[in-house]
Amino acid sequence: MSTPAVAPSVLFVCVHNAGRSQMAAAFLTRLGGDRVEVRSAGSAPAQTVNPAVVEALAEVGIDISAEVPKVLTVEAVQASDVVITMGCGDACPYFPGKRYLDWKLEDPAGQGVEAVRPIRDQIEQRIRRLLAELGIEPVA
């Protein structure tokens, strides 16, 4: 019998951890199930998750209403196999040996749900591609 591979760990980072990184973490959690470890954080976290982001995800059956923006820590980066930044600039710590991706996505801050929907859909497609790259079949 072969031993199961350790689940890859992915960290999503944006400035406020209130929009893009929350959506990405929610989609990866939904589509990756327990086959991937998911974290998200912000270099300058907001007080709350963007309400338009909560609403846009609720439209596709994902509830993040209980999520709270988290501060980016060196430990979170060190514990992750893949670090995906979304407009975090130089605030993201760099460690050799980690896989870094920078996803250029519009910032949903201050925008209504109509503007957030296309960002949400782009993030879902990127998450599906990431799962394929990691060799993980999406749950849904």
Coordinates of N, CA and C in Angstrom, one line a residue:
M1 N 0.8 -1.2 0.0 CA 0.0 0.0 0.0 C 0.9 1.2 0.0
S2 N 0.5 2.2 -0.8 CA 1.3 3.4 -0.8 C 0.7 4.4 0.2
T3 N 1.6 5.2 0.8 CA 1.1 6.2 1.8 C 0.5 7.4 1.0
P4 N -0.6 7.9 1.5 CA -1.2 9.1 0.8 C -0.2 10.3 0.9
A5 N -0.2 11.0 -0.2 CA 0.6 12.2 -0.3 C 0.1 13.2 0.7
V6 N 0.9 14.0 1.2 CA 0.5 15.1 2.1 C -0.2 16.2 1.2
A7 N -1.3 16.7 1.7 CA -2.1 17.6 0.9 C -1.3 18.9 0.7
P8 N -1.2 19.4 -0.5 CA -0.5 20.7 -0.7 C -1.2 21.8 0.0
S9 N -0.4 22.8 0.4 CA -0.9 23.9 1.2 C -0.8 25.2 0.3
V10 N -1.9 25.9 0.2 CA -1.9 27.1 -0.6 C -2.3 28.3 0.3
L11 N -1.6 29.4 0.1 CA -1.8 30.7 0.8 C -2.2 31.7 -0.2
F12 N -3.4 32.4 0.0 CA -3.8 33.5 -0.8 C -3.5 34.8 0.0
V13 N -2.9 35.8 -0.7 CA -2.5 37.0 0.0 C -3.0 38.2 -0.8
C14 N -3.7 39.1 -0.2 CA -3.9 40.4 -0.7 C -3.8 41.4 0.4
V15 N -4.0 42.7 0.1 CA -3.7 43.7 1.2 C -4.7 43.6 2.3
H16 N -6.0 43.6 2.0 CA -7.0 43.7 3.1 C -7.6 42.3 3.5
N17 N -7.3 41.3 2.8 CA -7.9 39.9 3.1 C -9.4 40.0 3.2
A18 N -10.0 40.9 2.4 CA -11.5 41.1 2.6 C -12.2 40.8 1.3
G19 N -11.5 40.5 0.2 CA -12.1 40.3 -1.1 C -11.5 39.2 -1.9
R20 N -10.5 39.5 -2.7 CA -10.0 38.5 -3.6 C -9.5 37.3 -2.9
S21 N -8.6 37.4 -1.9 CA -8.1 36.3 -1.2 C -9.1 35.5 -0.5
Q22 N -10.2 36.1 0.0 CA -11.3 35.4 0.6 C -12.0 34.6 -0.4
M23 N -12.3 35.2 -1.6 CA -13.0 34.4 -2.6 C -12.2 33.2 -3.1
A24 N -10.9 33.4 -3.3 CA -10.0 32.3 -3.7 C -9.9 31.2 -2.7
A25 N -9.8 31.6 -1.5 CA -9.7 30.6 -0.4 C -11.1 29.8 -0.3
A26 N -12.2 30.5 -0.5 CA -13.5 29.8 -0.4 C -13.7 28.9 -1.6
F27 N -13.3 29.3 -2.8 CA -13.4 28.4 -4.0 C -12.4 27.2 -3.8
L28 N -11.2 27.4 -3.3 CA -10.3 26.3 -3.2 C -10.8 25.3 -2.1
T29 N -11.3 25.8 -1.1 CA -11.9 25.0 0.0 C -13.0 24.2 -0.6
R30 N -13.9 24.8 -1.3 CA -15.1 24.1 -1.9 C -14.7 23.1 -2.9
L31 N -13.8 23.4 -3.8 CA -13.4 22.6 -5.0 C -12.3 21.6 -4.6
G32 N -11.5 21.9 -3.7 CA -10.4 21.0 -3.3 C -10.7 20.1 -2.2
G33 N -11.7 20.4 -1.4 CA -12.1 19.5 -0.3 C -10.9 19.4 0.7
D34 N -10.8 18.2 1.2 CA -9.7 17.9 2.2 C -8.4 17.5 1.5
R35 N -8.3 17.6 0.2 CA -7.1 17.3 -0.5 C -6.2 18.4 -0.7
V36 N -6.5 19.6 -0.1 CA -5.7 20.7 -0.1 C -5.9 21.5 1.1
E37 N -4.8 22.1 1.7 CA -4.9 22.9 2.8 C -4.9 24.4 2.4
V38 N -5.8 25.2 2.9 CA -6.1 26.5 2.4 C -5.9 27.5 3.5
R39 N -5.2 28.6 3.2 CA -5.0 29.7 4.1 C -5.2 31.0 3.3
S40 N -5.6 32.1 3.9 CA -5.7 33.4 3.3 C -5.3 34.4 4.4
A41 N -4.7 35.5 3.9 CA -4.2 36.6 4.8 C -4.0 37.9 4.1
G42 N -3.9 38.9 4.9 CA -3.7 40.2 4.3 C -2.5 41.0 4.9
S43 N -1.8 41.8 4.2 CA -0.7 42.5 4.7 C -1.2 43.7 5.6
A44 N -2.4 44.1 5.4 CA -3.0 45.2 6.2 C -4.5 44.8 6.3
P45 N -4.9 43.8 7.0 CA -6.3 43.3 7.0 C -7.3 44.3 7.4
A46 N -8.4 44.2 6.7 CA -9.6 45.0 7.0 C -10.3 44.5 8.3
Q47 N -11.3 45.3 8.7 CA -12.0 44.8 9.9 C -13.0 43.7 9.6
T48 N -13.6 43.8 8.3 CA -14.6 42.8 7.9 C -14.4 42.4 6.5
V49 N -14.9 41.3 6.1 CA -14.9 40.8 4.7 C -15.9 41.7 3.9
N50 N -15.5 42.1 2.7 CA -16.4 43.0 1.9 C -17.8 42.3 1.7
P51 N -18.8 43.1 2.1 CA -20.2 42.6 2.0 C -20.6 42.2 0.6
A52 N -20.1 42.9 -0.4 CA -20.4 42.5 -1.8 C -19.8 41.2 -2.2
V53 N -18.6 40.9 -1.6 CA -17.9 39.6 -1.8 C -18.7 38.5 -1.2
V54 N -19.2 38.7 0.0 CA -20.0 37.7 0.7 C -21.3 37.4 -0.1
E55 N -21.9 38.5 -0.6 CA -23.1 38.3 -1.4 C -22.8 37.6 -2.7
A56 N -21.8 37.9 -3.4 CA -21.4 37.3 -4.7 C -21.1 35.8 -4.5
L57 N -20.5 35.4 -3.4 CA -20.2 34.0 -3.2 C -21.5 33.3 -2.8
A58 N -22.4 34.0 -2.0 CA -23.6 33.3 -1.6 C -24.4 33.0 -2.8
E59 N -24.3 33.8 -3.9 CA -25.1 33.5 -5.1 C -24.6 32.2 -5.8
V60 N -23.4 31.7 -5.5 CA -23.0 30.4 -6.0 C -22.9 29.4 -4.9
G61 N -23.6 29.6 -3.8 CA -23.7 28.6 -2.8 C -22.6 28.5 -1.8
I62 N -21.8 29.5 -1.7 CA -20.6 29.5 -0.8 C -20.9 30.6 0.3
D63 N -20.9 30.2 1.6 CA -21.1 31.1 2.7 C -19.8 31.4 3.4
I64 N -19.4 32.7 3.2 CA -18.2 33.1 4.0 C -18.6 34.2 5.0
S65 N -19.8 34.3 5.3 CA -20.3 35.4 6.2 C -19.6 35.3 7.6
A66 N -19.1 34.2 8.0 CA -18.4 34.1 9.3 C -16.9 34.3 9.2
E67 N -16.4 34.5 8.0 CA -14.9 34.7 7.8 C -14.5 36.1 8.4
V68 N -13.3 36.1 8.8 CA -12.7 37.4 9.4 C -11.3 37.6 8.7
P69 N -11.0 38.8 8.2 CA -9.7 39.0 7.6 C -8.6 38.7 8.6
K70 N -7.5 38.0 8.2 CA -6.4 37.6 9.0 C -5.2 38.3 8.6
V71 N -4.3 38.6 9.5 CA -3.0 39.2 9.2 C -2.0 38.2 8.7
L72 N -1.3 38.6 7.7 CA -0.2 37.8 7.1 C 0.9 37.6 8.0
T73 N 1.3 36.4 8.2 CA 2.5 36.1 9.1 C 3.5 35.4 8.3
V74 N 4.7 35.5 8.8 CA 5.9 34.8 8.2 C 5.6 33.3 8.3
E75 N 5.0 32.8 9.4 CA 4.7 31.4 9.6 C 3.8 30.9 8.6
A76 N 2.8 31.7 8.2 CA 1.8 31.2 7.2 C 2.5 31.0 5.9
V77 N 3.4 31.9 5.5 CA 4.1 31.7 4.3 C 5.0 30.5 4.3
Q78 N 5.8 30.4 5.4 CA 6.7 29.2 5.6 C 5.9 27.9 5.5
A79 N 4.7 27.9 6.0 CA 3.9 26.6 6.1 C 3.2 26.3 4.8
S80 N 3.3 27.1 3.8 CA 2.6 27.0 2.5 C 3.5 26.5 1.4
D81 N 3.0 25.6 0.5 CA 3.7 25.2 -0.7 C 3.6 26.2 -1.8
V82 N 2.4 26.8 -1.9 CA 2.1 27.7 -3.0 C 1.6 29.0 -2.4
V83 N 2.2 30.1 -2.7 CA 1.8 31.4 -2.2 C 1.3 32.2 -3.4
I84 N 0.0 32.6 -3.4 CA -0.6 33.3 -4.5 C -0.9 34.7 -4.0
T85 N -0.3 35.7 -4.6 CA -0.5 37.1 -4.2 C -1.5 37.7 -5.2
M86 N -2.2 38.7 -4.7 CA -3.2 39.4 -5.5 C -3.1 40.9 -5.1
G87 N -2.1 41.6 -5.7 CA -2.0 43.0 -5.4 C -1.5 43.3 -4.1
C88 N -0.5 42.5 -3.6 CA 0.0 42.7 -2.2 C 1.4 43.4 -2.3
G89 N 1.9 43.6 -3.5 CA 3.1 44.3 -3.7 C 4.3 43.7 -2.9
D90 N 5.1 44.6 -2.4 CA 6.3 44.2 -1.7 C 6.0 43.8 -0.2
A91 N 4.8 43.8 0.2 CA 4.4 43.4 1.6 C 4.5 41.9 1.8
C92 N 4.6 41.2 0.7 CA 4.6 39.7 0.9 C 6.0 39.2 1.1
P93 N 6.2 38.5 2.2 CA 7.6 37.9 2.4 C 7.9 36.9 1.4
Y94 N 9.2 36.8 1.1 CA 9.6 35.8 0.1 C 10.5 34.8 0.7
F95 N 10.3 33.5 0.5 CA 11.1 32.4 1.0 C 11.5 31.6 -0.2
P96 N 12.8 31.3 -0.3 CA 13.3 30.4 -1.4 C 12.6 29.0 -1.3
G97 N 12.3 28.4 -2.4 CA 11.7 27.0 -2.3 C 10.2 27.0 -2.4
K98 N 9.6 28.2 -2.2 CA 8.1 28.3 -2.3 C 7.8 28.6 -3.8
R99 N 6.6 28.1 -4.2 CA 6.1 28.5 -5.5 C 5.2 29.7 -5.3
Y100 N 5.6 30.8 -6.1 CA 4.9 32.0 -6.0 C 4.1 32.3 -7.3
L101 N 2.9 32.7 -7.2 CA 2.1 33.1 -8.4 C 1.5 34.5 -8.0
D102 N 1.4 35.4 -9.0 CA 0.8 36.7 -8.8 C -0.4 36.7 -9.7
W103 N -1.6 36.8 -9.1 CA -2.8 36.9 -9.9 C -3.2 38.3 -10.0
K104 N -3.2 38.8 -11.2 CA -3.6 40.2 -11.4 C -5.2 40.2 -11.6
L105 N -5.8 40.7 -10.6 CA -7.3 40.8 -10.6 C -7.8 42.1 -10.1
E106 N -8.9 42.6 -10.6 CA -9.4 43.9 -10.2 C -9.8 43.8 -8.7
D107 N -9.5 44.9 -8.0 CA -9.8 44.9 -6.6 C -11.3 45.2 -6.4
P108 N -12.0 44.3 -5.6 CA -13.5 44.5 -5.4 C -13.8 45.6 -4.3
A109 N -12.8 46.1 -3.7 CA -13.0 47.1 -2.6 C -13.9 48.2 -3.1
G110 N -14.9 48.5 -2.3 CA -15.8 49.7 -2.6 C -16.7 49.5 -3.8
Q111 N -16.8 48.3 -4.3 CA -17.6 48.0 -5.5 C -18.8 47.2 -5.1
G112 N -19.9 47.3 -5.9 CA -21.1 46.6 -5.6 C -21.0 45.2 -6.1
V113 N -22.0 44.4 -5.8 CA -22.0 42.9 -6.2 C -21.9 42.8 -7.7
E114 N -22.5 43.7 -8.5 CA -22.4 43.6 -10.0 C -21.0 43.6 -10.5
A115 N -20.2 44.4 -9.8 CA -18.7 44.5 -10.2 C -17.9 43.3 -9.7
V116 N -18.4 42.7 -8.6 CA -17.7 41.6 -8.0 C -17.9 40.3 -8.7
R117 N -19.1 40.1 -9.3 CA -19.4 38.9 -10.0 C -18.3 38.5 -11.0
P118 N -17.9 39.4 -11.9 CA -16.9 38.9 -12.9 C -15.5 38.6 -12.2
I119 N -15.2 39.3 -11.2 CA -13.9 38.9 -10.4 C -14.1 37.6 -9.8
R120 N -15.2 37.3 -9.2 CA -15.5 36.0 -8.6 C -15.4 34.9 -9.6
D121 N -15.9 35.1 -10.8 CA -15.9 34.1 -11.9 C -14.5 33.9 -12.4
Q122 N -13.7 34.9 -12.5 CA -12.3 34.8 -12.9 C -11.5 34.0 -11.8
I123 N -11.8 34.2 -10.6 CA -11.1 33.5 -9.5 C -11.5 32.0 -9.5
E124 N -12.7 31.7 -9.7 CA -13.1 30.3 -9.8 C -12.4 29.6 -10.9
Q125 N -12.3 30.2 -12.1 CA -11.6 29.6 -13.2 C -10.1 29.4 -12.9
R126 N -9.5 30.4 -12.2 CA -8.1 30.2 -11.8 C -7.9 29.1 -10.8
I127 N -8.8 29.0 -9.9 CA -8.8 27.9 -8.9 C -8.9 26.6 -9.6
R128 N -9.8 26.5 -10.6 CA -9.9 25.2 -11.3 C -8.6 24.8 -12.0
R129 N -7.9 25.9 -12.6 CA -6.6 25.6 -13.3 C -5.6 25.2 -12.3
L130 N -5.6 25.9 -11.1 CA -4.6 25.6 -10.1 C -4.8 24.1 -9.6
L131 N -6.0 23.7 -9.4 CA -6.3 22.3 -9.0 C -5.7 21.3 -10.0
A132 N -5.9 21.6 -11.3 CA -5.4 20.8 -12.4 C -3.9 20.7 -12.3
E133 N -3.3 21.9 -12.1 CA -1.8 21.9 -12.0 C -1.3 21.1 -10.8
L134 N -2.1 21.1 -9.7 CA -1.7 20.3 -8.5 C -2.1 18.8 -8.6
G135 N -2.8 18.5 -9.7 CA -3.2 17.1 -9.9 C -4.4 16.7 -9.0
I136 N -5.3 17.7 -8.7 CA -6.4 17.4 -7.8 C -7.7 17.6 -8.6
E137 N -8.5 16.6 -8.7 CA -9.8 16.7 -9.4 C -10.8 17.5 -8.5
P138 N -11.4 18.5 -9.1 CA -12.4 19.3 -8.4 C -13.5 18.5 -7.8
V139 N -14.0 18.9 -6.6 CA -15.1 18.2 -5.9 C -16.4 18.5 -6.6
A140 N -16.6 19.7 -7.1 CA -17.8 20.1 -7.7 C -17.6 20.7 -9.1

